[in-house]
Short mmCIF file of C-alpha atoms in Angstrom, two decimals:
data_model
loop_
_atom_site.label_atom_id
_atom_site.label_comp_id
_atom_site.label_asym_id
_atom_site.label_seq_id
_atom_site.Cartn_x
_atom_site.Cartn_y
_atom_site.Cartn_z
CA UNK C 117 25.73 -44.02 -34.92
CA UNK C 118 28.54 -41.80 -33.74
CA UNK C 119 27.36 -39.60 -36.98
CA UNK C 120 23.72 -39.25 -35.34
CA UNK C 121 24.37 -38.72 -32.13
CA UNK C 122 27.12 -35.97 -32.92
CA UNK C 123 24.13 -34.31 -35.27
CA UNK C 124 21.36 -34.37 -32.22
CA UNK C 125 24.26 -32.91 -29.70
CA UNK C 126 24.83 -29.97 -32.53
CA UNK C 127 20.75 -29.81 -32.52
CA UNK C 128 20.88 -29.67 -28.55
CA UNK C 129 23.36 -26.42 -28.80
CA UNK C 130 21.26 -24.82 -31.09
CA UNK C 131 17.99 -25.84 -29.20
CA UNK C 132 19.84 -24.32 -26.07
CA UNK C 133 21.18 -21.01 -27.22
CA UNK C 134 17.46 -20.72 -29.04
CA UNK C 135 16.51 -20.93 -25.49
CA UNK C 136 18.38 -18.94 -24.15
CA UNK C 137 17.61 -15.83 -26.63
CA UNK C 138 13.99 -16.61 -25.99
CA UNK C 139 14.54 -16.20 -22.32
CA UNK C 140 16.54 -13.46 -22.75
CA UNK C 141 13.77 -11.18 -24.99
CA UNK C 142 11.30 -11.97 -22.48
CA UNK C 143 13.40 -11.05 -19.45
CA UNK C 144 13.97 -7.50 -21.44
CA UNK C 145 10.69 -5.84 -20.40
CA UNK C 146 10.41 -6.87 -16.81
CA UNK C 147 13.27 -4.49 -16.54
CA UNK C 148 11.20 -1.56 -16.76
CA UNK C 149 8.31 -2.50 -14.37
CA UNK C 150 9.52 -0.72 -11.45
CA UNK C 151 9.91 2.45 -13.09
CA UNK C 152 6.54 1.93 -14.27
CA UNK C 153 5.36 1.07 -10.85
CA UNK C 154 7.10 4.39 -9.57
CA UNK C 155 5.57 6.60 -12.38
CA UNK C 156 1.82 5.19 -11.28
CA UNK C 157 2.20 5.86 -7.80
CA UNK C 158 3.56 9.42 -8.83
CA UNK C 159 0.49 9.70 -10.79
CA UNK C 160 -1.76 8.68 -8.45
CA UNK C 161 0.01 11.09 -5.99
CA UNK C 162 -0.43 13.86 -8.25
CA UNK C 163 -3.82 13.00 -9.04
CA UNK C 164 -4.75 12.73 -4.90
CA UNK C 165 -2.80 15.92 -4.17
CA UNK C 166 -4.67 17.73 -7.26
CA UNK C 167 -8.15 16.37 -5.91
CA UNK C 168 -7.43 17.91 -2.37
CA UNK C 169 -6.78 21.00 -3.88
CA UNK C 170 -10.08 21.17 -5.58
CA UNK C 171 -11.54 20.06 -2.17
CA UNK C 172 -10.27 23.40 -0.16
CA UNK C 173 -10.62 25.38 -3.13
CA UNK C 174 -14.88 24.41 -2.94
CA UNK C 175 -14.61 24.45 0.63
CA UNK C 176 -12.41 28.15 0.70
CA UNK C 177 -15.28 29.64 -1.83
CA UNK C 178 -17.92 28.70 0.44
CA UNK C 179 -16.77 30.04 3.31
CA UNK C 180 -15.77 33.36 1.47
CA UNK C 181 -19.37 33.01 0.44
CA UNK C 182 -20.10 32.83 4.24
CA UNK C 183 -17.87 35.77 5.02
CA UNK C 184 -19.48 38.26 3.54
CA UNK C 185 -23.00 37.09 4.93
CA UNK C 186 -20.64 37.87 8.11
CA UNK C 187 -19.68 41.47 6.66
CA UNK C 188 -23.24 41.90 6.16
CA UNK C 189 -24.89 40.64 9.33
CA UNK C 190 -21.83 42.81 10.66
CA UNK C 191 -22.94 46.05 8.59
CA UNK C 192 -26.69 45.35 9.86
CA UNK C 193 -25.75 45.51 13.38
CA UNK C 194 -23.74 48.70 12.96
CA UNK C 195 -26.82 50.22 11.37
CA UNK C 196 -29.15 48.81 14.20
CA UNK C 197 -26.86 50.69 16.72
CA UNK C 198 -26.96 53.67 15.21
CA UNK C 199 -30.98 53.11 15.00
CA UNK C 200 -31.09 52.46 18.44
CA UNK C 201 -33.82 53.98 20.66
CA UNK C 202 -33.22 52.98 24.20
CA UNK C 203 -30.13 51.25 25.94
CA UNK C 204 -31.80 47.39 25.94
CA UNK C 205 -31.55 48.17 22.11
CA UNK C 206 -28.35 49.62 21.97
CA UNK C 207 -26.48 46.46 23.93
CA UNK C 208 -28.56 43.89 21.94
CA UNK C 209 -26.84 45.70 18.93
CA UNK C 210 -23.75 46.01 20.62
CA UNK C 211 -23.36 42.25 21.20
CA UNK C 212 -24.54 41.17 17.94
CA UNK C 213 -21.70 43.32 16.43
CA UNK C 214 -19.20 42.04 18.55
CA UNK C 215 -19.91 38.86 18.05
CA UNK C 216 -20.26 38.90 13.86
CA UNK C 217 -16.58 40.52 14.43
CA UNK C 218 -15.14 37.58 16.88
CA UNK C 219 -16.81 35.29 13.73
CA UNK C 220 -15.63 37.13 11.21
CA UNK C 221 -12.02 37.32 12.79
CA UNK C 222 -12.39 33.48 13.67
CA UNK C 223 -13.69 32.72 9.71
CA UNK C 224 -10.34 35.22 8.29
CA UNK C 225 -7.75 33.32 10.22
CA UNK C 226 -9.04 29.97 9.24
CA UNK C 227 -9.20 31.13 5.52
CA UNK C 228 -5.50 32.24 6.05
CA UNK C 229 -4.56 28.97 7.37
CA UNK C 230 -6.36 27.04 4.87
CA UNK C 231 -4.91 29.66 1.78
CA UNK C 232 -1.05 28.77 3.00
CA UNK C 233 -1.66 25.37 3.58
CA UNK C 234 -3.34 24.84 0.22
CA UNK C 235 -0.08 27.24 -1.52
CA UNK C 236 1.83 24.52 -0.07
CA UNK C 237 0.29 21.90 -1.18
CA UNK C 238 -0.29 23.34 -4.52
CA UNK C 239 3.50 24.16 -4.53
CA UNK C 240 4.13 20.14 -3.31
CA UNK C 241 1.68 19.42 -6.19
CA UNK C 242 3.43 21.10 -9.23
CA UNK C 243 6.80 19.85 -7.56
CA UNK C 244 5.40 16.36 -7.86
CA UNK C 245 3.81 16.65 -11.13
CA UNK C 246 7.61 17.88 -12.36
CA UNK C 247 8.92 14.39 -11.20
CA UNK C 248 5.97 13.03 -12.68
CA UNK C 249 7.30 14.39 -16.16
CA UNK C 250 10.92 13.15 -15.73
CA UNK C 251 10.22 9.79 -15.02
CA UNK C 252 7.79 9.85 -17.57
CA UNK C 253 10.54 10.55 -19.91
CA UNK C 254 12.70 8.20 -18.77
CA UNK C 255 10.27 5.76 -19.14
CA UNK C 256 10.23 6.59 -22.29
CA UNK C 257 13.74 6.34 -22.90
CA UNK C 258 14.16 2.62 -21.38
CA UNK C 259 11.39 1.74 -23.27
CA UNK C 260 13.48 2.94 -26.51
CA UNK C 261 16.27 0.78 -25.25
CA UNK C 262 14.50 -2.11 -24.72
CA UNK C 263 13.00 -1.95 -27.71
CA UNK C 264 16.21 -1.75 -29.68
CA UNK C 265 17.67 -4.59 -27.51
CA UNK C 266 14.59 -6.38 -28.35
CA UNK C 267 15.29 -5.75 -31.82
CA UNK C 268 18.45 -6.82 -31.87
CA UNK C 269 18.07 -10.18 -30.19
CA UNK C 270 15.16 -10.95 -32.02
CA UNK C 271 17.39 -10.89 -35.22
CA UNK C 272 20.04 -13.27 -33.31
CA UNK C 273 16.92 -15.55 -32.47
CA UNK C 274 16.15 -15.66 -35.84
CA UNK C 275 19.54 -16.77 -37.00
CA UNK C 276 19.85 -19.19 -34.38
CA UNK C 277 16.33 -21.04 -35.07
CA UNK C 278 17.81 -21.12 -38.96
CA UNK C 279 20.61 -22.81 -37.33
CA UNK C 280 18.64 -25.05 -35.21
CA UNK C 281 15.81 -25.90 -38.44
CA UNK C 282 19.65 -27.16 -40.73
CA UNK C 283 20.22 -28.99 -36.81
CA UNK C 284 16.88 -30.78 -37.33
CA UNK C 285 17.41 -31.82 -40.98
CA UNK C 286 20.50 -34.06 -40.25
CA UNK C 287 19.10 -35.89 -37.22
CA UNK C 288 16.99 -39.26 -38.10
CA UNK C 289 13.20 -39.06 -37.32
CA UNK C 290 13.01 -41.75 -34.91
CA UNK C 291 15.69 -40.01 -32.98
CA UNK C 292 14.14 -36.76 -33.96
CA UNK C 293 10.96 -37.57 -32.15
CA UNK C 294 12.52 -39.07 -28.97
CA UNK C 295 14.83 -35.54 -28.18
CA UNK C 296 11.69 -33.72 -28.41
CA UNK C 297 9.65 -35.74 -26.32
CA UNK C 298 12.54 -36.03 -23.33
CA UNK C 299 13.70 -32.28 -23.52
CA UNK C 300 9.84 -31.23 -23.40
CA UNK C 301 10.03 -32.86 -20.13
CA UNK C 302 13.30 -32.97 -18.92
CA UNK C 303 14.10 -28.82 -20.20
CA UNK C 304 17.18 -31.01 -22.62
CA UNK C 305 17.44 -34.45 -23.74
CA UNK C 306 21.06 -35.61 -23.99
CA UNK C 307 23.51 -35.68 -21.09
CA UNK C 308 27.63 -36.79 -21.08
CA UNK C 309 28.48 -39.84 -18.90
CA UNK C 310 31.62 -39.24 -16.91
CA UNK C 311 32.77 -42.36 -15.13
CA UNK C 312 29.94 -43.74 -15.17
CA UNK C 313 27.82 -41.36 -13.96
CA UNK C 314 24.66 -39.55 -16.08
CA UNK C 315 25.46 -35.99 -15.55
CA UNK C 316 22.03 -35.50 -16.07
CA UNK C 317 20.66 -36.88 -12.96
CA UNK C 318 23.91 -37.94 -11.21
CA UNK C 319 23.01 -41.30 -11.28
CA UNK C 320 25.71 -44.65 -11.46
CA UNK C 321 24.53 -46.48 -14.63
CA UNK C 322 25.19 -49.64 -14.70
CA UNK C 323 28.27 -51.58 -15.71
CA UNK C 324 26.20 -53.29 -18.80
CA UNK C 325 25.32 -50.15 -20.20
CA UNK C 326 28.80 -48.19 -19.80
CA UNK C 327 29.78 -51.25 -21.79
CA UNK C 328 27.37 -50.77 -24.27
CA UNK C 329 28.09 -46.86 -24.52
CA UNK C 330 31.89 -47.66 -25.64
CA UNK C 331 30.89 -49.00 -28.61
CA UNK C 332 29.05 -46.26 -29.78
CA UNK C 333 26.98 -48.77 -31.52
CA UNK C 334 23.77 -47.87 -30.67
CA UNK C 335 21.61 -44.59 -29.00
CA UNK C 336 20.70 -45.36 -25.30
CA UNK C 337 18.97 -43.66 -22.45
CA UNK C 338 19.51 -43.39 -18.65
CA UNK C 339 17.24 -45.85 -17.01
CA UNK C 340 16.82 -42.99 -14.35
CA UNK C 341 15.96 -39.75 -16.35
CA UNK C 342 15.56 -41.15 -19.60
CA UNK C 343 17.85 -38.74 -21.05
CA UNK C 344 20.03 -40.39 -24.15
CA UNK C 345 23.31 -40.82 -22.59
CA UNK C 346 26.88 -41.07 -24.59
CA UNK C 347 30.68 -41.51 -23.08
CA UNK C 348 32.14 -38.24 -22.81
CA UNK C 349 35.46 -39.13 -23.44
CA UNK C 350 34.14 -40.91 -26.96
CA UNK C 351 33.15 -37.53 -28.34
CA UNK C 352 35.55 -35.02 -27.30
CA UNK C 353 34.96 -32.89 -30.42
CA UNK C 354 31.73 -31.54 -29.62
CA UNK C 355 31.50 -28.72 -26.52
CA UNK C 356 30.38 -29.70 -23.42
CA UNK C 357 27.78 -26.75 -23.78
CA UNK C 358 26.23 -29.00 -26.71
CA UNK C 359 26.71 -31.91 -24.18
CA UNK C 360 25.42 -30.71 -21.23
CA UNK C 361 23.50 -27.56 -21.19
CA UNK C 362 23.39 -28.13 -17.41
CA UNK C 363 26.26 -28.20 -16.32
#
């Protein structure tokens, strides 16, 4: 019996460093999440700032559009002035003139404003779309890496399932069964007693069955986490890694 449960303690170390490479490859590409996080918000900066752009640039064309109906009304009046033929006429010109150049003044100066703020912008733009491109390529990069690690631990998960399947082979079905059914709901299914205590669930077991367990004449299981329990000072061989993952 000390055979057996020396075989399902080698298939526990295997089942745990299987585990553990497992957890490992899928930790691998949560790594990069914030830098993909960071290049979407970039984009969507980009994209925003580029949208604004083509906003002002509609909104600049139609009031150029509007400026030269300005020149024009403004050229009219001129010629209405000089067509004058009394002085009502020649003040109702006047003022018209004067006031297509106050709103041709007023519609310059608000193009100029909106032309450097839009440079700007455009500048903040092409700026933003340069960090766009080196994160991008970084990204790109980590992903590389992470594919490679990926790589590489996939072919030490491979060898260590090959080491776990030979694990499987030398442990008894009925036994076989049980370690699967309490590590599928206990995470593993064999835990060290150290005096007298499960180190599974910390638990006293009692007297009877510490008895029992220095015999090493059968398999038995904490009557609290129904994990199968062995001295720890019986089988000092095996790690206490293979013993108690836990720990």
């Amino acid at each position: 019996m000390k055979q057996q449960l020396a075989a399902i303690l080698r298939l526990q170390l295997a089942d745990a460093k299987v585990k553990e490479l497992e957890g490992a490859i899928a930790k691998l590409p949560a790594h990069l999440e914030p830098t993909r996080r960071d290049l979407a918000k970039l984009e969507a900066m980009v994209a925003a700032e580029r949208g604004r752009i083509d906003e002002t640039l509609a909104w600049r064309k139609a009031q150029e559009s509007l400026l030269e109906r300005e020149h024009e009304a403004h050229r009219s009046a001129k010629s209405k002035l000089g067509a004058s033929k009394n002085t009502k006429e020649w003040a109702a010109a006047n003022r018209e003139i004067e006031n297509k150049k106050k709103a041709i003044s007023d519609r310059e100066a608000e193009l100029k404003k909106v032309g450097e703020a839009m440079s700007k912008s455009a500048s903040d733009a092409d700026a933003h779309a340069a960090d766009v491109e080196k994160l991008r390529a970084h990204l790109q990069t980590s992903e590389a890496e992470v594919a490679n690690k990926v790589e590489a631990l996939q072919q030490e998960l491979n060898a260590a399932a090959s080491v776990r399947d030979a694990a499987r082979a030398h442990v008894e079905e009925k036994w076989l069964k049980l370690y699967d059914t309490v590590s599928s709901k206990k995470g593993y299914a064999v835990a060290a007693v150290h005096k007298g205590v499960c180190r599974g669930c910390h638990m006293t077991l009692p007297p009877q069955l510490n008895n029992v367990l220095a015999r090493l004449e059968s398999i038995e299981s904490c009557p609290r986490c129904g994990r199968l329990v062995y001295r720890e000072e019986l089988l000092s061989s095996l790690t206490e890694s293979a013993a108690n993952p836990s720990a």
